[in-house]
XYZ file of C-alpha atoms in Angstrom:
775
model
C 21.144 -74.879 -12.945
C 18.247 -73.625 -15.132
C 15.624 -71.244 -13.560
C 12.267 -69.915 -14.840
C 11.992 -66.126 -14.129
C 9.827 -63.140 -15.109
C 11.025 -60.159 -17.089
C 9.259 -57.994 -14.535
C 11.935 -58.886 -12.050
C 14.605 -56.956 -13.924
C 14.877 -53.298 -14.466
C 16.453 -53.430 -17.927
C 17.479 -55.992 -20.502
C 21.064 -54.842 -20.136
C 21.064 -55.690 -16.420
C 19.591 -59.139 -17.108
C 22.162 -59.804 -19.806
C 24.944 -59.043 -17.354
C 23.691 -61.574 -14.788
C 21.916 -64.321 -16.746
C 21.780 -66.069 -20.084
C 18.422 -66.790 -21.785
C 16.994 -68.542 -24.766
C 14.996 -66.416 -27.232
C 11.476 -67.876 -27.310
C 9.301 -67.255 -24.197
C 8.021 -70.388 -22.483
C 4.766 -68.714 -21.426
C 2.969 -65.360 -21.522
C 1.226 -64.523 -18.318
C -0.458 -61.486 -16.794
C -2.331 -60.785 -13.638
C -5.814 -59.344 -13.123
C -7.898 -58.021 -10.221
C -10.958 -60.053 -9.220
C -13.764 -58.893 -6.956
C -17.447 -59.266 -6.175
C -19.895 -57.641 -8.560
C -20.374 -54.464 -6.456
C -16.667 -53.660 -6.359
C -15.278 -52.139 -9.508
C -12.409 -49.708 -10.150
C -10.864 -47.990 -13.128
C -7.406 -47.183 -11.795
C -4.862 -48.470 -9.281
C -5.158 -45.228 -7.288
C -8.689 -46.291 -6.369
C -7.274 -49.156 -4.321
C -6.606 -46.599 -1.584
C -8.445 -47.713 1.536
C -9.208 -51.178 0.046
C -8.049 -54.643 1.133
C -6.206 -56.627 -1.557
C -5.375 -60.363 -1.284
C -2.118 -61.209 -3.079
C 0.282 -64.175 -3.146
C 2.832 -64.014 -0.382
C 6.153 -62.494 -1.489
C 5.049 -62.509 -5.140
C 6.148 -60.002 -7.741
C 2.596 -58.604 -7.682
C 2.863 -58.061 -3.907
C 6.194 -56.230 -4.262
C 4.843 -54.170 -7.135
C 1.714 -53.071 -5.221
C 3.718 -52.369 -2.067
C 6.174 -50.181 -3.968
C 3.346 -48.411 -5.841
C 1.459 -47.575 -2.627
C 4.618 -46.132 -1.043
C 5.479 -44.003 -4.049
C 1.948 -42.654 -4.417
C 1.416 -42.441 -0.627
C -1.731 -44.591 -0.882
C -3.090 -46.620 1.977
C -3.564 -50.008 0.224
C -4.183 -52.913 2.588
C -2.140 -55.873 1.243
C -3.081 -59.297 2.674
C -0.535 -62.004 1.772
C -1.980 -65.481 1.150
C -0.426 -68.883 0.477
C -2.341 -69.624 -2.749
C -4.535 -68.063 -5.385
C -7.447 -70.176 -4.204
C -6.982 -68.771 -0.704
C -7.091 -65.281 -2.203
C -10.380 -66.037 -3.976
C -11.815 -67.591 -0.821
C -10.926 -64.450 1.150
C -12.692 -62.147 -1.351
C -15.754 -64.395 -1.618
C -16.031 -64.460 2.192
C -15.811 -60.640 2.429
C -12.373 -60.629 4.059
C -10.850 -58.667 1.159
C -12.131 -56.377 -1.590
C -9.916 -57.632 -4.416
C -7.718 -60.598 -5.251
C -4.706 -60.562 -7.576
C -4.305 -63.705 -9.754
C -2.815 -64.621 -13.104
C -5.348 -64.654 -15.886
C -5.101 -68.444 -16.425
C -6.149 -69.259 -12.884
C -8.628 -66.363 -12.705
C -10.415 -67.180 -15.923
C -10.840 -70.770 -14.913
C -11.866 -70.303 -11.274
C -13.545 -66.857 -10.972
C -17.046 -68.131 -11.721
C -16.680 -70.799 -9.066
C -16.304 -68.087 -6.401
C -18.853 -65.739 -8.048
C -16.117 -63.205 -8.759
C -15.761 -60.921 -11.744
C -12.658 -59.671 -13.456
C -11.867 -55.936 -13.390
C -10.737 -54.009 -16.480
C -7.325 -53.325 -15.003
C -4.551 -55.627 -16.141
C -0.966 -55.925 -14.995
C 1.561 -55.746 -17.823
C 2.062 -59.142 -19.572
C 5.048 -61.147 -18.384
C 7.300 -63.303 -20.569
C 8.678 -66.397 -18.848
C 12.040 -67.875 -19.822
C 14.470 -70.545 -18.714
C 17.781 -68.994 -17.646
C 21.220 -69.979 -16.460
C 24.085 -68.110 -14.940
C 25.685 -65.803 -17.465
C 27.816 -67.753 -19.985
C 26.996 -71.200 -18.560
C 25.094 -74.179 -20.097
C 24.602 -72.751 -23.593
C 23.858 -76.287 -24.921
C 20.874 -76.656 -22.601
C 19.507 -73.256 -23.586
C 19.879 -74.108 -27.281
C 18.074 -77.409 -26.741
C 15.236 -75.656 -24.890
C 15.009 -73.091 -27.692
C 14.708 -75.765 -30.391
C 12.135 -77.763 -28.410
C 10.003 -74.705 -27.699
C 10.003 -73.693 -31.350
C 8.873 -77.199 -32.337
C 6.123 -77.339 -29.671
C 4.801 -73.863 -30.454
C 4.774 -74.590 -34.225
C 2.738 -77.769 -33.749
C -0.886 -77.244 -32.614
C -1.074 -80.922 -31.684
C 1.892 -80.825 -29.331
C 1.448 -81.449 -25.585
C 2.693 -77.883 -24.968
C 0.141 -76.292 -27.263
C -2.765 -78.436 -26.060
C -1.923 -77.770 -22.414
C -1.863 -74.019 -22.984
C -5.208 -74.240 -24.737
C -6.715 -76.291 -21.876
C -5.514 -73.691 -19.338
C -7.167 -70.949 -21.382
C -10.557 -72.704 -21.590
C -13.191 -71.744 -18.981
C -14.061 -74.563 -16.649
C -10.956 -76.566 -17.440
C -10.355 -77.067 -13.767
C -13.433 -79.277 -13.534
C -11.953 -81.906 -15.842
C -10.168 -84.665 -14.040
C -7.571 -85.587 -16.540
C -5.056 -87.658 -14.608
C -2.610 -87.821 -17.405
C -2.467 -84.116 -17.908
C -2.168 -83.516 -14.224
C 0.716 -85.927 -13.931
C 2.516 -84.408 -16.840
C 2.070 -80.861 -15.686
C 2.746 -81.759 -12.080
C 6.149 -82.919 -13.116
C 6.504 -79.938 -15.372
C 5.494 -77.596 -12.559
C 7.800 -79.253 -10.073
C 10.669 -78.676 -12.394
C 9.604 -75.088 -12.829
C 9.328 -74.617 -9.082
C 12.794 -76.008 -8.477
C 14.250 -73.857 -11.143
C 12.303 -70.798 -9.954
C 13.232 -71.262 -6.308
C 16.858 -70.498 -6.997
C 15.872 -67.523 -9.159
C 13.495 -66.216 -6.501
C 16.182 -66.411 -3.842
C 18.540 -64.485 -6.048
C 15.794 -62.050 -7.003
C 14.824 -61.539 -3.367
C 18.330 -60.530 -2.455
C 18.612 -58.259 -5.464
C 15.167 -56.727 -4.852
C 16.019 -56.085 -1.213
C 19.134 -54.244 -2.316
C 17.194 -52.281 -4.935
C 14.412 -51.413 -2.463
C 17.008 -50.163 -0.009
C 18.512 -47.955 -2.701
C 15.028 -46.816 -3.732
C 14.139 -45.967 -0.122
C 17.369 -43.995 0.213
C 16.582 -42.090 -2.969
C 13.045 -41.450 -1.772
C 14.325 -40.189 1.598
C 16.709 -37.848 -0.179
C 13.926 -36.580 -2.443
C 11.641 -36.054 0.560
C 14.394 -34.120 2.342
C 14.882 -31.922 -0.706
C 11.147 -31.282 -1.158
C 10.737 -30.474 2.515
C 13.670 -28.057 2.379
C 12.273 -26.043 -0.522
C 10.576 -22.796 0.522
C 7.468 -23.659 -1.469
C 4.254 -25.631 -1.007
C 4.527 -28.792 -3.127
C 1.664 -31.249 -3.486
C 0.065 -33.859 -5.749
C -3.685 -34.253 -6.253
C -5.526 -37.120 -7.930
C -8.282 -36.658 -10.510
C -10.791 -36.026 -7.757
C -8.597 -33.202 -6.372
C -7.709 -35.284 -3.329
C -4.240 -34.751 -1.924
C -1.938 -37.700 -2.594
C 1.302 -36.081 -1.469
C 2.188 -32.951 0.501
C 5.539 -31.626 1.611
C 6.401 -30.090 4.968
C 5.304 -26.556 3.942
C 1.792 -27.723 3.056
C 1.490 -29.653 6.324
C 2.696 -26.563 8.176
C 0.158 -24.370 6.367
C -2.751 -26.668 7.231
C -1.494 -27.318 10.755
C -1.832 -31.092 10.297
C 0.518 -34.019 9.695
C 0.585 -35.345 6.115
C -1.403 -38.462 7.130
C -4.369 -36.227 8.036
C -4.186 -34.382 4.721
C -3.754 -37.268 2.251
C -7.096 -38.303 0.777
C -8.842 -35.001 1.610
C -9.850 -32.149 -0.684
C -9.417 -28.395 -0.262
C -12.879 -28.034 1.286
C -11.418 -29.171 4.616
C -8.835 -26.376 4.656
C -10.217 -23.318 2.820
C -13.410 -21.283 2.651
C -16.033 -21.890 -0.037
C -14.890 -19.067 -2.319
C -11.290 -20.249 -2.268
C -12.310 -23.891 -2.820
C -14.409 -22.911 -5.844
C -11.526 -21.037 -7.459
C -9.055 -23.837 -6.722
C -11.389 -26.406 -8.250
C -11.679 -24.363 -11.434
C -7.898 -24.230 -11.760
C -7.524 -27.933 -10.880
C -9.990 -28.925 -13.612
C -8.110 -26.876 -16.170
C -5.098 -29.055 -15.411
C -6.749 -32.456 -14.837
C -9.320 -32.249 -17.639
C -7.862 -29.855 -20.213
C -4.224 -30.707 -19.577
C -3.219 -27.058 -19.167
C -0.102 -25.878 -17.426
C -1.179 -22.822 -15.484
C 0.701 -20.115 -13.616
C -1.584 -17.860 -11.584
C -1.841 -15.827 -8.438
C -4.299 -17.449 -6.038
C -5.783 -15.728 -2.991
C -6.559 -18.382 -0.415
C -8.566 -17.817 2.757
C -8.595 -20.380 5.549
C -11.851 -22.164 6.376
C -12.379 -20.062 9.512
C -11.573 -16.849 7.629
C -8.756 -15.943 10.015
C -5.936 -15.829 7.454
C -5.617 -14.773 3.841
C -2.546 -15.525 1.759
C -1.550 -14.785 -1.816
C 0.262 -17.555 -3.681
C 2.011 -17.708 -7.013
C 0.953 -21.199 -8.113
C 2.290 -23.396 -10.883
C 0.140 -26.438 -11.709
C 0.948 -29.059 -14.323
C -0.568 -32.425 -15.273
C 1.080 -35.785 -14.480
C 0.618 -38.387 -17.223
C 0.998 -42.127 -17.701
C 3.221 -43.394 -20.464
C 0.175 -43.485 -22.781
C -0.470 -39.770 -22.158
C -3.413 -40.266 -19.817
C -3.561 -37.666 -17.002
C -3.747 -39.319 -13.603
C -2.876 -36.428 -11.254
C -1.599 -32.873 -11.008
C 1.485 -31.500 -9.334
C 1.322 -28.071 -7.771
C 4.077 -25.756 -6.572
C 2.858 -22.665 -4.709
C 5.018 -19.892 -3.290
C 3.607 -17.600 -0.621
C 3.964 -14.076 -2.037
C 1.764 -12.376 0.571
C 4.618 -10.363 2.059
C 5.915 -9.518 -1.411
C 2.471 -8.243 -2.453
C 2.206 -6.237 0.765
C 5.635 -4.723 0.117
C 4.607 -3.915 -3.449
C 1.439 -2.232 -2.192
C 3.452 -0.285 0.385
C 5.954 0.837 -2.263
C 3.094 1.866 -4.555
C 1.476 3.764 -1.685
C 4.720 5.579 -0.929
C 5.348 6.331 -4.589
C 1.901 7.639 -5.502
C 0.163 8.697 -2.279
C 0.766 11.249 0.442
C 1.723 9.556 3.713
C -0.169 12.063 5.888
C -3.514 12.409 4.106
C -3.446 9.234 1.932
C -4.379 11.455 -1.011
C -2.708 11.085 -4.418
C 0.588 12.943 -4.436
C 2.060 15.217 -7.088
C 3.340 12.275 -9.152
C -0.023 10.515 -9.365
C -1.811 13.807 -9.994
C 0.436 14.512 -12.977
C -0.271 11.039 -14.384
C -4.031 11.507 -14.078
C -3.790 15.034 -15.433
C -1.914 13.675 -18.445
C -4.718 11.158 -19.035
C -7.456 13.789 -18.648
C -5.607 16.177 -20.968
C -5.209 13.451 -23.573
C -8.904 12.532 -23.286
C -9.938 16.168 -23.768
C -7.923 16.163 -26.972
C -9.840 13.157 -28.341
C -13.414 13.897 -27.329
C -15.272 17.206 -26.936
C -15.036 17.977 -23.215
C -13.583 20.531 -20.855
C -11.479 20.137 -17.735
C -10.248 22.310 -14.904
C -7.649 22.497 -12.152
C -8.348 24.141 -8.796
C -5.232 25.142 -6.860
C -6.105 25.436 -3.142
C -3.809 27.053 -0.577
C -4.684 27.425 3.101
C -4.386 31.007 4.340
C -1.884 31.658 7.170
C -1.222 27.951 7.639
C 2.406 28.587 8.534
C 1.325 30.701 11.486
C -0.721 27.829 12.859
C 2.167 25.435 12.311
C 4.580 27.756 14.100
C 2.308 28.481 17.049
C 0.470 25.220 17.686
C 3.131 22.871 16.379
C 3.470 20.529 13.419
C 1.351 17.800 14.993
C -1.665 20.125 15.111
C -0.840 21.352 11.607
C -0.790 17.775 10.326
C -4.144 17.105 11.969
C -5.598 20.164 10.252
C -4.292 18.996 6.872
C -5.860 15.573 7.405
C -9.218 17.108 8.298
C -9.039 19.461 5.314
C -8.352 16.505 3.012
C -11.364 14.687 4.415
C -13.694 17.651 3.972
C -12.572 18.380 0.427
C -12.854 14.740 -0.614
C -16.474 14.547 0.557
C -17.477 17.248 -1.948
C -16.028 15.599 -5.070
C -17.201 13.007 -7.565
C -15.520 9.616 -7.815
C -14.138 10.655 -11.202
C -12.486 13.764 -9.716
C -8.987 13.713 -8.269
C -7.992 15.452 -5.051
C -4.243 15.530 -4.484
C -1.925 17.016 -1.921
C 0.517 19.025 -3.982
C 2.839 19.841 -1.103
C 2.765 21.649 2.238
C -0.668 23.203 2.640
C -1.444 23.108 -1.079
C -4.147 20.873 -2.540
C -5.127 20.424 -6.169
C -8.509 19.302 -7.516
C -8.621 17.877 -11.036
C -12.025 17.969 -12.733
C -12.147 15.920 -15.926
C -14.812 15.355 -18.583
C -16.742 18.568 -17.960
C -19.275 19.870 -20.462
C -17.633 21.060 -23.685
C -19.270 24.515 -23.506
C -16.825 26.769 -21.615
C -19.589 28.799 -19.936
C -21.370 25.739 -18.541
C -18.111 24.120 -17.494
C -17.055 27.366 -15.792
C -20.340 27.512 -13.873
C -19.851 23.951 -12.655
C -16.308 24.765 -11.461
C -17.387 28.005 -9.804
C -20.167 26.281 -7.853
C -17.668 23.701 -6.623
C -15.157 26.396 -5.607
C -17.854 28.162 -3.574
C -18.812 24.897 -1.913
C -15.188 24.105 -1.036
C -14.657 27.537 0.488
C -17.818 27.215 2.571
C -16.835 23.810 3.904
C -13.346 25.046 4.825
C -14.708 28.110 6.606
C -16.467 25.902 9.130
C -14.535 25.587 12.432
C -12.036 22.778 12.942
C -11.554 21.022 16.262
C -7.803 20.880 16.897
C -6.044 19.889 20.127
C -9.149 20.472 22.215
C -9.676 23.926 20.764
C -11.647 25.365 17.886
C -9.720 26.820 14.965
C -11.021 28.658 11.891
C -9.152 28.923 8.610
C -9.801 30.125 5.101
C -8.442 29.174 1.712
C -7.466 30.910 -1.503
C -8.396 29.033 -4.671
C -6.985 29.563 -8.140
C -8.827 28.074 -11.122
C -7.502 27.346 -14.610
C -9.575 25.712 -17.351
C -8.005 23.343 -19.860
C -8.698 25.956 -22.523
C -6.465 28.454 -20.673
C -3.251 26.542 -21.416
C -1.375 24.747 -24.175
C 0.108 22.026 -21.987
C -0.067 20.544 -18.496
C 2.817 22.538 -17.010
C 1.282 25.767 -18.239
C -2.122 24.732 -16.845
C -0.744 24.171 -13.346
C 1.288 27.365 -13.499
C -1.755 29.414 -14.415
C -3.886 27.838 -11.686
C -1.103 28.763 -9.275
C -1.100 32.350 -10.599
C -4.853 32.565 -10.081
C -4.426 31.326 -6.523
C -1.887 34.065 -5.745
C -4.228 36.584 -7.292
C -6.889 35.427 -4.808
C -4.423 35.925 -1.958
C -3.486 39.409 -3.185
C -7.151 40.356 -3.243
C -7.514 39.621 0.444
C -7.555 35.817 0.662
C -10.587 33.641 1.423
C -11.771 33.824 -2.168
C -11.433 32.106 -5.539
C -10.145 33.581 -8.793
C -10.184 32.321 -12.366
C -7.032 32.691 -14.416
C -6.824 35.924 -16.388
C -4.185 36.659 -19.006
C -3.424 39.933 -17.190
C -2.224 37.941 -14.186
C 1.026 37.098 -15.951
C 2.138 40.722 -15.963
C 1.137 41.095 -12.307
C 3.111 38.023 -11.344
C 6.199 39.210 -13.149
C 5.979 42.542 -11.343
C 5.448 40.765 -8.022
C 8.424 38.501 -8.704
C 10.628 41.535 -9.435
C 9.400 43.171 -6.240
C 10.186 40.058 -4.227
C 13.711 39.912 -5.655
C 14.223 43.576 -4.845
C 12.939 43.043 -1.317
C 15.545 40.375 -0.644
C 18.225 42.626 -2.096
C 17.065 45.524 0.068
C 17.332 43.410 3.188
C 20.850 42.216 2.392
C 22.030 45.695 1.284
C 20.268 47.554 4.142
C 18.234 49.752 1.804
C 15.492 50.195 4.413
C 15.172 53.268 6.589
C 12.983 54.281 9.508
C 10.666 57.303 9.569
C 9.023 58.596 12.719
C 5.604 60.281 13.105
C 5.346 62.182 16.416
C 2.607 61.564 18.961
C 1.504 64.526 21.161
C -0.308 65.101 24.403
C -3.051 67.722 24.507
C -0.656 69.937 26.521
C 1.605 70.119 23.463
C 4.341 67.826 24.798
C 5.863 65.133 22.551
C 5.139 61.671 23.988
C 7.035 59.709 21.415
C 6.559 58.522 17.844
C 5.283 55.680 15.679
C 8.010 53.906 13.737
C 7.275 53.579 9.997
C 9.368 51.525 7.545
C 10.466 53.052 4.223
C 12.181 51.474 1.215
C 13.898 53.299 -1.612
C 15.155 51.084 -4.461
C 17.679 52.319 -7.002
C 15.653 50.859 -9.889
C 12.107 50.852 -8.556
C 12.377 54.147 -6.693
C 10.381 54.650 -3.466
C 8.181 51.591 -2.856
C 4.983 52.011 -0.870
C 4.693 49.943 2.332
C 1.249 48.924 1.093
C 3.033 47.068 -1.712
C 6.001 45.464 -0.041
C 4.694 44.719 3.490
C 2.064 42.147 2.302
C 4.709 40.570 0.056
C 7.112 40.377 2.992
C 4.330 38.732 5.049
C 3.642 36.090 2.388
C 7.301 35.316 1.700
C 8.352 35.178 5.367
C 10.819 38.051 4.933
C 8.775 39.989 7.446
C 10.583 38.152 10.261
C 14.121 39.372 9.473
C 12.764 42.776 8.431
C 10.753 43.060 11.662
C 13.794 42.041 13.691
C 15.808 44.818 11.986
C 13.092 47.398 12.713
C 12.964 46.333 16.361
C 16.744 46.492 16.671
C 16.978 49.976 15.133
C 14.102 51.259 17.276
C 15.714 49.978 20.487
C 19.043 51.533 19.512
C 17.251 54.859 18.966
C 15.547 54.619 22.358
C 18.905 53.896 23.990
C 20.352 56.978 22.276
C 17.512 59.231 23.520
C 18.016 58.016 27.075
C 21.096 60.245 27.240
C 19.016 63.347 26.395
C 17.012 64.680 29.350
C 14.342 66.139 27.032
C 13.821 62.848 25.153
C 14.582 60.153 27.715
C 10.872 59.675 28.403
C 9.912 59.439 24.696
C 8.506 56.117 23.569
C 8.548 54.413 20.151
C 5.516 52.480 18.875
C 6.614 49.554 16.664
C 4.019 47.763 14.543
C 4.006 43.964 14.739
C 3.072 41.580 11.929
C 1.021 38.409 12.343
C 4.062 36.248 11.670
C 6.133 38.052 14.295
C 3.451 37.737 16.930
C 3.055 33.998 16.344
C 6.759 33.297 16.040
C 7.720 30.980 18.966
C 11.016 32.897 19.385
C 9.474 36.385 19.421
C 9.634 36.909 23.198
C 13.260 35.835 23.243
C 13.998 38.165 20.321
C 12.538 41.197 22.135
C 14.355 40.344 25.379
C 17.734 39.949 23.632
C 17.263 43.114 21.564
C 16.473 45.170 24.652
C 19.449 43.784 26.544
C 21.906 44.264 23.681
C 20.735 47.814 22.923
C 20.372 48.933 26.540
C 16.971 50.501 25.829
C 14.447 51.027 28.597
C 11.662 48.406 28.040
C 9.047 50.853 29.343
C 9.700 53.123 26.356
C 8.963 50.343 23.853
C 5.334 50.133 22.709
C 4.317 47.215 20.488
C 1.261 47.877 18.329
C -1.154 45.017 17.571
C -4.274 44.871 15.415
C -7.553 43.226 16.325
C -7.270 40.742 13.462
C -3.996 39.463 14.913
C -5.838 38.512 18.084
C -8.321 36.263 16.287
C -5.833 33.419 15.931
C -4.747 31.513 19.015
C -5.675 34.215 21.496
C -4.397 32.199 24.471
C -0.875 32.003 23.072
C -0.953 35.741 22.250
C -1.991 36.636 25.795
C 0.808 34.486 27.227
C 3.436 36.258 25.120
C 2.034 39.689 25.986
C 2.170 38.848 29.693
C 5.795 37.699 29.423
C 6.786 40.902 27.657
C 4.669 43.005 30.019
C 6.619 41.660 32.967
C 9.738 43.068 31.303
C 8.084 46.496 31.117
C 7.111 46.465 27.442
C 3.788 48.230 26.724
C 1.090 47.299 24.172
C -1.216 49.425 22.042
C -4.257 48.058 20.171
C -4.150 49.672 16.731
C -7.197 50.369 14.490
C -9.491 49.742 17.441
C -13.156 49.505 16.467
C -12.558 48.332 12.877
C -12.230 44.637 13.652
C -14.067 42.015 15.695
C -13.847 43.747 19.074
C -14.624 41.469 21.999
C -14.956 43.032 25.420
C -14.231 39.713 27.122
C -10.881 39.410 25.325
C -10.173 43.118 25.725
C -10.531 42.756 29.467
C -8.045 39.882 29.534
C -5.412 41.450 27.293
C -2.551 43.247 29.116
C -3.013 46.425 27.028
C -1.818 49.952 27.881
C -3.384 51.932 25.057
C -6.238 51.977 22.522
C -5.731 53.663 19.172
C -8.756 55.252 17.466
C -8.615 54.396 13.779
C -8.217 57.290 11.356
C -11.382 56.272 9.476
C -13.482 57.403 12.448
C -11.519 60.658 12.813
C -11.888 61.502 9.112
C -15.709 61.663 9.199
C -16.003 62.804 12.805
C -17.462 66.203 11.894
C -19.999 64.847 9.408
C -21.109 61.468 10.698
C -22.777 61.266 14.125
C -22.084 57.525 14.184
C -18.335 58.110 14.084
C -18.663 60.634 16.902
C -20.619 58.092 18.951
C -18.007 55.408 18.285
C -15.161 57.689 19.371
C -17.076 58.708 22.478
C -17.602 55.004 23.297
C -13.925 54.150 22.775
C -12.878 56.993 25.069
C -15.340 55.859 27.731
C -14.162 52.272 27.392
C -10.527 53.345 27.745
C -11.355 55.367 30.780
C -13.231 52.496 32.448
C -10.398 50.055 31.676
C -7.757 52.595 32.681
C -6.248 52.563 29.209
C -4.735 55.545 27.415
C -6.498 56.462 24.162
C -4.758 58.069 21.165
C -6.430 59.259 17.965
C -4.569 58.843 14.687
C -5.203 60.495 11.357
C -5.745 63.986 12.792
C -5.368 66.269 9.775
C -7.361 69.426 10.596
C -7.674 71.788 13.523
C -11.432 71.149 13.586
C -10.873 67.425 14.034
C -8.365 68.123 16.763
C -10.681 70.461 18.667
C -13.619 68.051 18.350
C -11.528 65.211 19.726
C -10.379 67.353 22.644
C -13.951 68.289 23.381
C -14.870 64.577 23.502
C -12.089 64.029 26.045
C -9.234 62.679 23.902
C -5.785 63.564 25.297
C -3.312 62.022 22.805
C -3.019 62.708 19.058
C -1.162 61.697 15.910
C -1.592 62.898 12.335
C -0.438 65.213 9.545
C -1.734 68.239 11.443
C 0.833 67.573 14.113
C 3.663 66.164 12.050
C 4.315 64.057 8.995
C 6.561 60.944 9.116
C 10.175 62.067 8.869
C 13.723 60.849 9.529
C 14.865 60.808 13.125
C 16.946 63.996 12.687
C 13.831 66.047 11.930
C 11.912 64.510 14.824
C 14.718 65.238 17.245
C 14.289 68.986 16.698
C 10.676 68.830 17.908
C 9.970 68.910 21.611
C 6.651 70.726 21.813
C 3.846 71.661 19.447
C 2.759 75.241 20.050
C -0.995 75.828 20.305
C -1.998 72.304 21.162
C -2.290 73.110 24.835
C -5.001 75.669 24.167
């Protein structure tokens, strides 16, 4: 059996050769076109989306369009008709937008229905006679010879018939003979084609099933990928979206296909996406970019790493773009968090040491290329550790945060404020004026401003707290490299602390020698503590009747290399380094042991010892426990222990100080206020403090005989002590005249070189009464 078939029905020539045998010369060349009314015109098959298309029932064109719409996810309305004339009638009547017909029929009948042909053309089709593979070769050879003869002869019936079909208006000619001939010819073709169509239908059904299976597998794969995959046409309308895109937009794919980004994103995002889309669709670029997309309602913002590439026809024409976007929002957030942790302080959000060093390196390099100066200000909060120990780390952290905020408000955007560690801050000033004097003035004015702003009270834990800062300044011209610059700013800061704190100091070359000496002293101090090189001296305190009341305990240090070291040198260093705590504990222990020893001597059992307290000791949370344990272990009478405080120690956290004094007072421990009148005396606080004694400072005693003001002050202190029922002792009594004047004013207790110099305990133990004092 011989069948007329189309090459379009086979995927490859190899497949056709396996199933059928053909002759070589095509019987006909045919192609299909789209026909429509004058106001309907398209330039691409994708524009059929949403249109109605009339096409022959079960024709190859119908199967082609159906498969194309499924692959491209286009909504093409296919209306199957029985004949091409029915298709044209449907379009002319408005029932369809386009009709598909072969060019022979369309060219001859389009004008009759007032239809026009569109530019689009289906690929030409070659028509052959065919038999089952390997069968009827004689018939195929005969057909081949006859076709070659007909096609070589312009006068042949074949050639003339083809020409008549190609002429416009040929359908209006009623040529009975031609119709009869071609009716028979067509009948034969139909019979032969029927068998081929049946075979093709079965094969196509099997191929479509395989194609659908492949498409389902591909869809499953695309929906399983953790990426947003989509296809857009040349108008940036979505033609395909996977599950991730549908999930992002919160809509099923059917409600996304055919729409642009303006339905899903805000205007700024849409504008940027359109720019990138046009680079792909118009310029043919393959782009890889980070895109920040914000939803239309502004509620969500995501960062995507997007890859977009053009999709092309076989002729190279771009018809769409394919995009693959991965949500990297969390990754970017993690990167930002890592960067924040690596370069910024977690408490204050200021640049940390690492970032400061990077910026300092840049500023240093810039100063080497252009004429400009720079400076580093090293800021350290005074007595911050005491606040941390007494009020707790949470309050300390709050103070650091507030300090960072205040400092930052005083700087330029080009300046860098960093937290260097603990309570240390560093300010980097870059690109200052090249003249050192002008640059120094600018830095000095800033240092003064920073100190003023830090001296203002801070509100911490529902209480007001005042601090100060020591600032060390080093100019770029003071150092040869960055490490040296920071070191010299640090030296200047310590020089400010040694000069009394709450001040700023510029680096001076002489500081290096001072620091080396201080470092040696600090090393020796640690050695002295471990090797017990300290000793206690005692200066007696007398009553006006000549009786010894007790003594003030004074710490002495003799170093094998340094010799005797003045307390004025090593006590401040011990305070700054924190060694004052173990040293103070040792002094307290030795004093209590001495009191316990005197308790066995009837002449000395009532003697007291006055032990000076440091700021760190007083604010140490474990101080009360330390005193209690020391008294219990030594067996000393608590009533013979007098702890001496200074007025400046009471300025910080007075409530906590009072609480500790009350706890110790309940044990029997007594308190003396040293250097009274030299500090910020407050009668309201004085009334609340559980004191037992006031100590007149030696500065008032020294000028008592010459300065009426000092006499008035002493008289006032004595009256105040009397009204508050507090004992009053005068220190620094060096002459008989001073002693007699004090007695005349009403003072009953004395201490000074006139009565006895500080000495070891053995020398004090031989003294029980001072002759002549009772007169």
